[in-house]
PDB file of C-alpha atoms and ligand atoms in Angstrom:
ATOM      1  CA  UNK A   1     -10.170 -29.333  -1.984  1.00 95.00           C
ATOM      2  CA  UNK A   2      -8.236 -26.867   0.157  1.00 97.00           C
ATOM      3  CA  UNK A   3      -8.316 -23.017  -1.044  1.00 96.00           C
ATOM      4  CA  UNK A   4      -4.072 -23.315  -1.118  1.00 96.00           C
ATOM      5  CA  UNK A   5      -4.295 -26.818  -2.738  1.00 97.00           C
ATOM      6  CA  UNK A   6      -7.032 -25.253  -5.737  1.00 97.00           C
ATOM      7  CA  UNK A   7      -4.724 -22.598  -6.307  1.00 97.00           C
ATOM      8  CA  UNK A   8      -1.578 -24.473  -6.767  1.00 97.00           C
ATOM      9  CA  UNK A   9      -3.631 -26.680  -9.387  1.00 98.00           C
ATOM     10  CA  UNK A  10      -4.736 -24.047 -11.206  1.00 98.00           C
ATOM     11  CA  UNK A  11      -1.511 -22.078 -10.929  1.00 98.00           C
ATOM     12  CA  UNK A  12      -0.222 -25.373 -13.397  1.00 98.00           C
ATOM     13  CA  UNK A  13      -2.751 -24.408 -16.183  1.00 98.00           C
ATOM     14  CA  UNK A  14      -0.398 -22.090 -18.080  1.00 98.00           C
ATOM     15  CA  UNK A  15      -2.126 -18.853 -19.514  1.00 98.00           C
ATOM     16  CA  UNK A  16      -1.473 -15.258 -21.155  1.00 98.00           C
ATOM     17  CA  UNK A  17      -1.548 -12.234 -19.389  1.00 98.00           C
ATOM     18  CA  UNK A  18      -3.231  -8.924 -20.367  1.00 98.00           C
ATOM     19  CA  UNK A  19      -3.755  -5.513 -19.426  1.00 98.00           C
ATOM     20  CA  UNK A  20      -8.062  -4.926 -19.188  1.00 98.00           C
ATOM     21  CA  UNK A  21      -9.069  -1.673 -19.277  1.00 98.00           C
ATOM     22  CA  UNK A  22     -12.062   0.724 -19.827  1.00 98.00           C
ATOM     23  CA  UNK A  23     -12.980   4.500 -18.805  1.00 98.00           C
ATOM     24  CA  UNK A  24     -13.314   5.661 -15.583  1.00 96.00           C
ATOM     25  CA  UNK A  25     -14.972   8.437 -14.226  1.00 93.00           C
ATOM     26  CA  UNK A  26     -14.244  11.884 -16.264  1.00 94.00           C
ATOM     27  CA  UNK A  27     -13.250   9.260 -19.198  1.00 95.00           C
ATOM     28  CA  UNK A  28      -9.623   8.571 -17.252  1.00 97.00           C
ATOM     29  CA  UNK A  29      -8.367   5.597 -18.540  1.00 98.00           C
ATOM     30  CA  UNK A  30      -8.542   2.771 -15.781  1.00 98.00           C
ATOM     31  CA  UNK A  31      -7.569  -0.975 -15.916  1.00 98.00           C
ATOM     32  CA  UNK A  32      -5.703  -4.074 -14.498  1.00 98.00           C
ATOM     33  CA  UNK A  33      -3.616  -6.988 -15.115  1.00 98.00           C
ATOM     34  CA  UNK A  34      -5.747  -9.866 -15.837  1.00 98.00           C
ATOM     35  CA  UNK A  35      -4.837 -13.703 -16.388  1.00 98.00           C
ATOM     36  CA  UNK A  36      -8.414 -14.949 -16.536  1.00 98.00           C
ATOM     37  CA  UNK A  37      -9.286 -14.206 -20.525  1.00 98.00           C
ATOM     38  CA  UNK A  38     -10.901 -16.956 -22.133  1.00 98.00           C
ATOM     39  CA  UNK A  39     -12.638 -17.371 -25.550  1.00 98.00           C
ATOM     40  CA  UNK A  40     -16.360 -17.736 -25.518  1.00 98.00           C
ATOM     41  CA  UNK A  41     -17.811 -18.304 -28.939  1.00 98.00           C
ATOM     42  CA  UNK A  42     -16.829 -16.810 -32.189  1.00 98.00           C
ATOM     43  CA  UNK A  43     -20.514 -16.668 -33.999  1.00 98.00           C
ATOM     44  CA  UNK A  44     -21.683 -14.200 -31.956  1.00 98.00           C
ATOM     45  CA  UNK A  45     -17.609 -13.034 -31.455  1.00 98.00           C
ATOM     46  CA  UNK A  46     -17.288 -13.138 -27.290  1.00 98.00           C
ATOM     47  CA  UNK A  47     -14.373 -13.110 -24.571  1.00 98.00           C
ATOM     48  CA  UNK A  48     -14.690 -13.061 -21.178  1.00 98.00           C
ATOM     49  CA  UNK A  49     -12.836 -12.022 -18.203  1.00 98.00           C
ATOM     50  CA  UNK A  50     -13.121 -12.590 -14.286  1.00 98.00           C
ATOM     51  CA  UNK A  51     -12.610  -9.350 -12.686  1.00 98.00           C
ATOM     52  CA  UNK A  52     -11.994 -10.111  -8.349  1.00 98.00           C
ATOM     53  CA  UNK A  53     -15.334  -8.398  -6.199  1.00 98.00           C
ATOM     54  CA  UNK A  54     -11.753  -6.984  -4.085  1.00 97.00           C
ATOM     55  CA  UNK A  55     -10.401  -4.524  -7.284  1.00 97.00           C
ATOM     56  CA  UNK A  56     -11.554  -1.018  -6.822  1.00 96.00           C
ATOM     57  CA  UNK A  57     -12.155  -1.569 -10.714  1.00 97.00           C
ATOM     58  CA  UNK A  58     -15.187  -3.546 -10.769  1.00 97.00           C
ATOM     59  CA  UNK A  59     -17.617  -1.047 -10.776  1.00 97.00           C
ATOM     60  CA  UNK A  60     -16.276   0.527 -13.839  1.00 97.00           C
ATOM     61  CA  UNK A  61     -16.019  -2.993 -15.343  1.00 98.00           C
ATOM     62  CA  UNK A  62     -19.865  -3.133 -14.254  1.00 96.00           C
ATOM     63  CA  UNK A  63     -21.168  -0.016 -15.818  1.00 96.00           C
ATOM     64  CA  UNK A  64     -18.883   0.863 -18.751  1.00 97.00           C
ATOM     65  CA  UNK A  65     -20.202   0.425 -22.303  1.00 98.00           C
ATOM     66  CA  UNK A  66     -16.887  -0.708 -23.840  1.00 98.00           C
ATOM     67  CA  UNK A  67     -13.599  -2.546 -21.841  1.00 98.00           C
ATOM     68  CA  UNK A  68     -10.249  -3.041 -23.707  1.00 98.00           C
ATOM     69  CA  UNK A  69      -8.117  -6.422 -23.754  1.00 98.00           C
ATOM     70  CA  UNK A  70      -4.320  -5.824 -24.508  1.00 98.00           C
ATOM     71  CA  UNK A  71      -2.681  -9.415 -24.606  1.00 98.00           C
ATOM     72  CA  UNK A  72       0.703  -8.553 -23.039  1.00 98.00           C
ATOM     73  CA  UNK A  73       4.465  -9.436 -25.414  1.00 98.00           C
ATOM     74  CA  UNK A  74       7.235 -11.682 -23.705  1.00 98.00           C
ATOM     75  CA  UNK A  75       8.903  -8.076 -23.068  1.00 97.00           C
ATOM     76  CA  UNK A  76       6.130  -6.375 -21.078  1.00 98.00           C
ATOM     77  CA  UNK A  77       6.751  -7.687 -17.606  1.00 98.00           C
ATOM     78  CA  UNK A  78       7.511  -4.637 -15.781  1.00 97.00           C
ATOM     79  CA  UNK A  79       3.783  -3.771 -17.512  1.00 98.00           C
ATOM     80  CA  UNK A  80       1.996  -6.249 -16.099  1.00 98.00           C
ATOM     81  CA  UNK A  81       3.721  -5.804 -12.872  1.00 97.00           C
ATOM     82  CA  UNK A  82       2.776  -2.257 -12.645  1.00 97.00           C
ATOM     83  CA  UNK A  83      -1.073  -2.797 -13.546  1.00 98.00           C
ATOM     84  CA  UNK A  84      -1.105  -5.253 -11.077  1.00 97.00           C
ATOM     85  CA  UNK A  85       0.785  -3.505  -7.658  1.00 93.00           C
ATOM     86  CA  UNK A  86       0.788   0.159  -8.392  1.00 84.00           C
ATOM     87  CA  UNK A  87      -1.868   3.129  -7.399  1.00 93.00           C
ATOM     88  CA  UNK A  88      -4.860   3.223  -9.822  1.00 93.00           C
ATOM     89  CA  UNK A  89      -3.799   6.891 -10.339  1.00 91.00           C
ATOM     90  CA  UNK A  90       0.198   5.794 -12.123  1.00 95.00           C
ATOM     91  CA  UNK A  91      -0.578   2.761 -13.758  1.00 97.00           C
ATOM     92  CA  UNK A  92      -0.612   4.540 -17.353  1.00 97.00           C
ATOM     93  CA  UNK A  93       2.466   7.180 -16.251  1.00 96.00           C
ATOM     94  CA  UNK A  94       4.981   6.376 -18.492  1.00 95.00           C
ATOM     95  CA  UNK A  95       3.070   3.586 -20.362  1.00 97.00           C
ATOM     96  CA  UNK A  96       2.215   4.407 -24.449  1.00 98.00           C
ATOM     97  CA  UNK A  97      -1.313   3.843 -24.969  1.00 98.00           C
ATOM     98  CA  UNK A  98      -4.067   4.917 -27.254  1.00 98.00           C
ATOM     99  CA  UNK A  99      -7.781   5.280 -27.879  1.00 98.00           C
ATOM    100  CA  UNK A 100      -9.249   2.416 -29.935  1.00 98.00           C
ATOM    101  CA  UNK A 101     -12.130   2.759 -32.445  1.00 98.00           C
ATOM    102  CA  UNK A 102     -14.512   2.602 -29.115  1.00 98.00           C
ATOM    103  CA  UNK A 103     -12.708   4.839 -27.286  1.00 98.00           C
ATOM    104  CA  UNK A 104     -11.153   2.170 -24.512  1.00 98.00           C
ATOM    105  CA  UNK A 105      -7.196   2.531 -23.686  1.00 98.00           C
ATOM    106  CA  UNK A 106      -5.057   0.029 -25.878  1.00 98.00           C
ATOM    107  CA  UNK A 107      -1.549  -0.601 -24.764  1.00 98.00           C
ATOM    108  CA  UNK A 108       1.320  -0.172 -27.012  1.00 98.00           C
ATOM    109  CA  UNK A 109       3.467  -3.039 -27.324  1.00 98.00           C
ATOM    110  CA  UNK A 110       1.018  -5.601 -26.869  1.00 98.00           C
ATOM    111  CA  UNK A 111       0.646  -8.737 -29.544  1.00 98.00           C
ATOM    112  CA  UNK A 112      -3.234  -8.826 -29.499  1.00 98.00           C
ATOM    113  CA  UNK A 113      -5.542  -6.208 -28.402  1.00 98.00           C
ATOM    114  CA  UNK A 114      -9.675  -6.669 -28.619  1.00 98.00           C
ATOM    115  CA  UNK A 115     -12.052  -3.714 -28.171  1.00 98.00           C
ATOM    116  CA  UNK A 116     -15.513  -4.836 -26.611  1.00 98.00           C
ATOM    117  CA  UNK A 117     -18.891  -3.972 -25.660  1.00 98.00           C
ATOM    118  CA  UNK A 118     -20.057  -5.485 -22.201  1.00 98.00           C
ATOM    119  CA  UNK A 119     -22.435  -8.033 -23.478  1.00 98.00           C
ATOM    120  CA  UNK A 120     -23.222  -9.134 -20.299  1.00 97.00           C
ATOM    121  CA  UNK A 121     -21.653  -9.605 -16.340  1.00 98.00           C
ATOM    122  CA  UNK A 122     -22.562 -12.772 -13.808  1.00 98.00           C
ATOM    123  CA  UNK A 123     -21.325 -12.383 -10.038  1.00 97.00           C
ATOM    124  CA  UNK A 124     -19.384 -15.829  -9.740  1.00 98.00           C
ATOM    125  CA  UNK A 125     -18.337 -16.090  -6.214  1.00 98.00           C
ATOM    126  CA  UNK A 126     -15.382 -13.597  -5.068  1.00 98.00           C
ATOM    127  CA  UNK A 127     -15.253 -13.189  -9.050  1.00 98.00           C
ATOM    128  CA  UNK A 128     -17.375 -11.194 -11.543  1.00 98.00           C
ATOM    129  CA  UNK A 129     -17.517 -12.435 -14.999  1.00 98.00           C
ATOM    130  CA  UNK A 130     -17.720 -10.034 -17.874  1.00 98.00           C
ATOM    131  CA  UNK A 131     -18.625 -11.078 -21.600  1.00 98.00           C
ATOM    132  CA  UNK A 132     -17.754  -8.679 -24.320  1.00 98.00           C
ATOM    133  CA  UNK A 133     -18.529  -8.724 -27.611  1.00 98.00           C
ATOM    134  CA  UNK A 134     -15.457  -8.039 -29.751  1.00 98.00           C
ATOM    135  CA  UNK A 135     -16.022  -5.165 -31.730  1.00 98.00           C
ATOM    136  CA  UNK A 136     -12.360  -4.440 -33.346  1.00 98.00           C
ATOM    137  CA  UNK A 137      -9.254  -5.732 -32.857  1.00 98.00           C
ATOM    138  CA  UNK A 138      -5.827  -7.111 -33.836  1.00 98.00           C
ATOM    139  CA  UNK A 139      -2.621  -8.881 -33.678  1.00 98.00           C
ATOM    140  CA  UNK A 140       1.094  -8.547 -34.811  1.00 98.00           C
ATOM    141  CA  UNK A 141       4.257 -10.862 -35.018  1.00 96.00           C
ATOM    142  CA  UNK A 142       5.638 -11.167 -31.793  1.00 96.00           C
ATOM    143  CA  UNK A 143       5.445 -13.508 -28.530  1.00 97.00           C
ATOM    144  CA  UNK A 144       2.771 -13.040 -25.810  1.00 98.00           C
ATOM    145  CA  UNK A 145       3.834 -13.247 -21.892  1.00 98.00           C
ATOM    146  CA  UNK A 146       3.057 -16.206 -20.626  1.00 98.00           C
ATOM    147  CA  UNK A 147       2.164 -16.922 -16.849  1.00 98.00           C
ATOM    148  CA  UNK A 148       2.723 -20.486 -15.199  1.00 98.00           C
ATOM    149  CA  UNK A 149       3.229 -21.349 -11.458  1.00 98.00           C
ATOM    150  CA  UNK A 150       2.593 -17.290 -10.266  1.00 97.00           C
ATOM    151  CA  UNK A 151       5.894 -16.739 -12.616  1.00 98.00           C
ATOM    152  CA  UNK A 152       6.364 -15.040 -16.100  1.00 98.00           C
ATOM    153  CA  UNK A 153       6.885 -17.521 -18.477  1.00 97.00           C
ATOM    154  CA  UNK A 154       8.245 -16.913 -22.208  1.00 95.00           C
ATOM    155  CA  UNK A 155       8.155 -19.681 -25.328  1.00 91.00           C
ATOM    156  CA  UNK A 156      11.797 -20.808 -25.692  1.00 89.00           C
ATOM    157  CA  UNK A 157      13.860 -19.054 -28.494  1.00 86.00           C
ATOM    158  CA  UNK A 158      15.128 -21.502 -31.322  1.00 82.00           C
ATOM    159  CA  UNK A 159      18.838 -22.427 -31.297  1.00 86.00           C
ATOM    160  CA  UNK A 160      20.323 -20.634 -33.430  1.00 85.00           C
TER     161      UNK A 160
HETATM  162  C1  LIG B   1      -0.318 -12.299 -13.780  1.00 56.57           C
HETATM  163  C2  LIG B   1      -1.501 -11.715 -13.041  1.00 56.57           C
HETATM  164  C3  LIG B   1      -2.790 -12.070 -13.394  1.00 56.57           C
HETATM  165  C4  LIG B   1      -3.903 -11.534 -12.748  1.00 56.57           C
HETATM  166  N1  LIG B   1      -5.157 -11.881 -13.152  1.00 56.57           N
HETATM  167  C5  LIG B   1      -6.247 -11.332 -12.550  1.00 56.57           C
HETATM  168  C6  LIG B   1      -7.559 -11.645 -13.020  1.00 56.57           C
HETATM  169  O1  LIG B   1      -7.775 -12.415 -13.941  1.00 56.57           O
HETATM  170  N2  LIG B   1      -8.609 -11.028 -12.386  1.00 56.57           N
HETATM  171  C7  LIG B   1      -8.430 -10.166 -11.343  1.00 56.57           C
HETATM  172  O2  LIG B   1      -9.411  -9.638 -10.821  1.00 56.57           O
HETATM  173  N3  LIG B   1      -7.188  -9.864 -10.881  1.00 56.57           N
HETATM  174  C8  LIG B   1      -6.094 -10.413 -11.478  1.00 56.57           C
HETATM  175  N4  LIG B   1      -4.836 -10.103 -11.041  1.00 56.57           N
HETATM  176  C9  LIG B   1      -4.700  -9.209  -9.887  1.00 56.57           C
HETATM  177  C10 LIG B   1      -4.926  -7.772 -10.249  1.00 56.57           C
HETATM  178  O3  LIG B   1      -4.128  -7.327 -11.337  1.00 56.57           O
HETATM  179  C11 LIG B   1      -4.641  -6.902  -9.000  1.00 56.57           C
HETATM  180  O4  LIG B   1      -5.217  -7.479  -7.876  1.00 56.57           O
HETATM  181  C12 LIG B   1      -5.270  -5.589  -9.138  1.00 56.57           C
HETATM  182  O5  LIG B   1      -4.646  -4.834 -10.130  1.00 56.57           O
HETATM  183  C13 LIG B   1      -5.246  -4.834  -7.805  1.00 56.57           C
HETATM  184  O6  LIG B   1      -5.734  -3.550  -7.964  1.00 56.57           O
HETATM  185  P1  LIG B   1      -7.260  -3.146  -8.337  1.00 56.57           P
HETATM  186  O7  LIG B   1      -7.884  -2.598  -7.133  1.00 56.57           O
HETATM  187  O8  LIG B   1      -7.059  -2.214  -9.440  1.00 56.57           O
HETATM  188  O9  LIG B   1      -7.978  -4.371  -8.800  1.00 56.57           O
HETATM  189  C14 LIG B   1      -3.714 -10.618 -11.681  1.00 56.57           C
HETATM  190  C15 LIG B   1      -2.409 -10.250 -11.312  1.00 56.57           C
HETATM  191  C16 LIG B   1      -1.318 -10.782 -11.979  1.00 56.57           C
HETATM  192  C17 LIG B   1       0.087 -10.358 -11.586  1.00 56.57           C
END
């Protein structure tokens, strides 16, 4: 299969979007918009995420204790656009946030959020996978962001 023809496959497997973040060096709050979440196993409790060997990020990804998951609402486009195309250094200007239990950056706004320890990380290709162990977390009412054909994507509102 072609690289172009895999991606336009995959690009029809409809997903959420989140914001993944963790600590960076003096404890600055670092992270990126990530598609690539995916349950593991909920006896032990475990998520993954495929961070690219490109993002500047990886490394803290690799040797951080804790990483954040923030599962992005319908309304946070311009969010995920920013943690996706903007310098490392203004991706939380302007953005409300706060320390979870563990200390990682949780986005306000979002409709899930997970706090986990790195359980583990496999090099997969141009992709990294990292396990976490879900140590706190929660959801509200609301709609998650959805992503489908490299577009934002939002469940259809009832008729009134
Ligand atoms: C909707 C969406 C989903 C994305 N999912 C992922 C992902 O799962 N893993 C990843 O490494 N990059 C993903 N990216 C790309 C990164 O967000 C982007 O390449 C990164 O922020 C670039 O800067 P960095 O050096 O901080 O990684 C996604 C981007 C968008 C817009």
């Amino acid at each position: 299969m072609k690289e172009e023809e895999l991606r336009r496959a995959l690009s029809l497997f409809m997903t959420g979007v989140t914001v993944t973040t963790t600590r960076g060096d003096g404890d600055i709050p670092v992270g990126l918009t990530v598609s690539s979440l995916t349950s593991v196993s909920l006896d032990p409790p475990l998520l993954l995420v495929c961070i690219s060997e490109a993002s500047r990020l990886l490394d803290c990804f690799r040797r951080c204790r804790y990483f954040g998951v923030s599962v992005l609402s319908e309304d946070q486009k311009e969010v995920s656009d920013k943690f996706s195309r903007s310098c490392l250094e203004e991706r939380f200007e302007g953005i409300s946030w706060e320390s979870g239990e563990t200390g990682v950056p949780l986005l306000q706004g979002s409709v899930a959020w997970f706090e986990c320890e790195r359980y583990r990380t496999l090099e997969a290709g141009d992709h990294e996978i990292v396990i976490g162990r879900v140590e706190a977390g929660g959801s509200r009412d609301g709609e998650g962001l959805g992503y489908y054909k490299s577009g934002y994507v939002s469940r259809p509102k009832p008729l009134p």
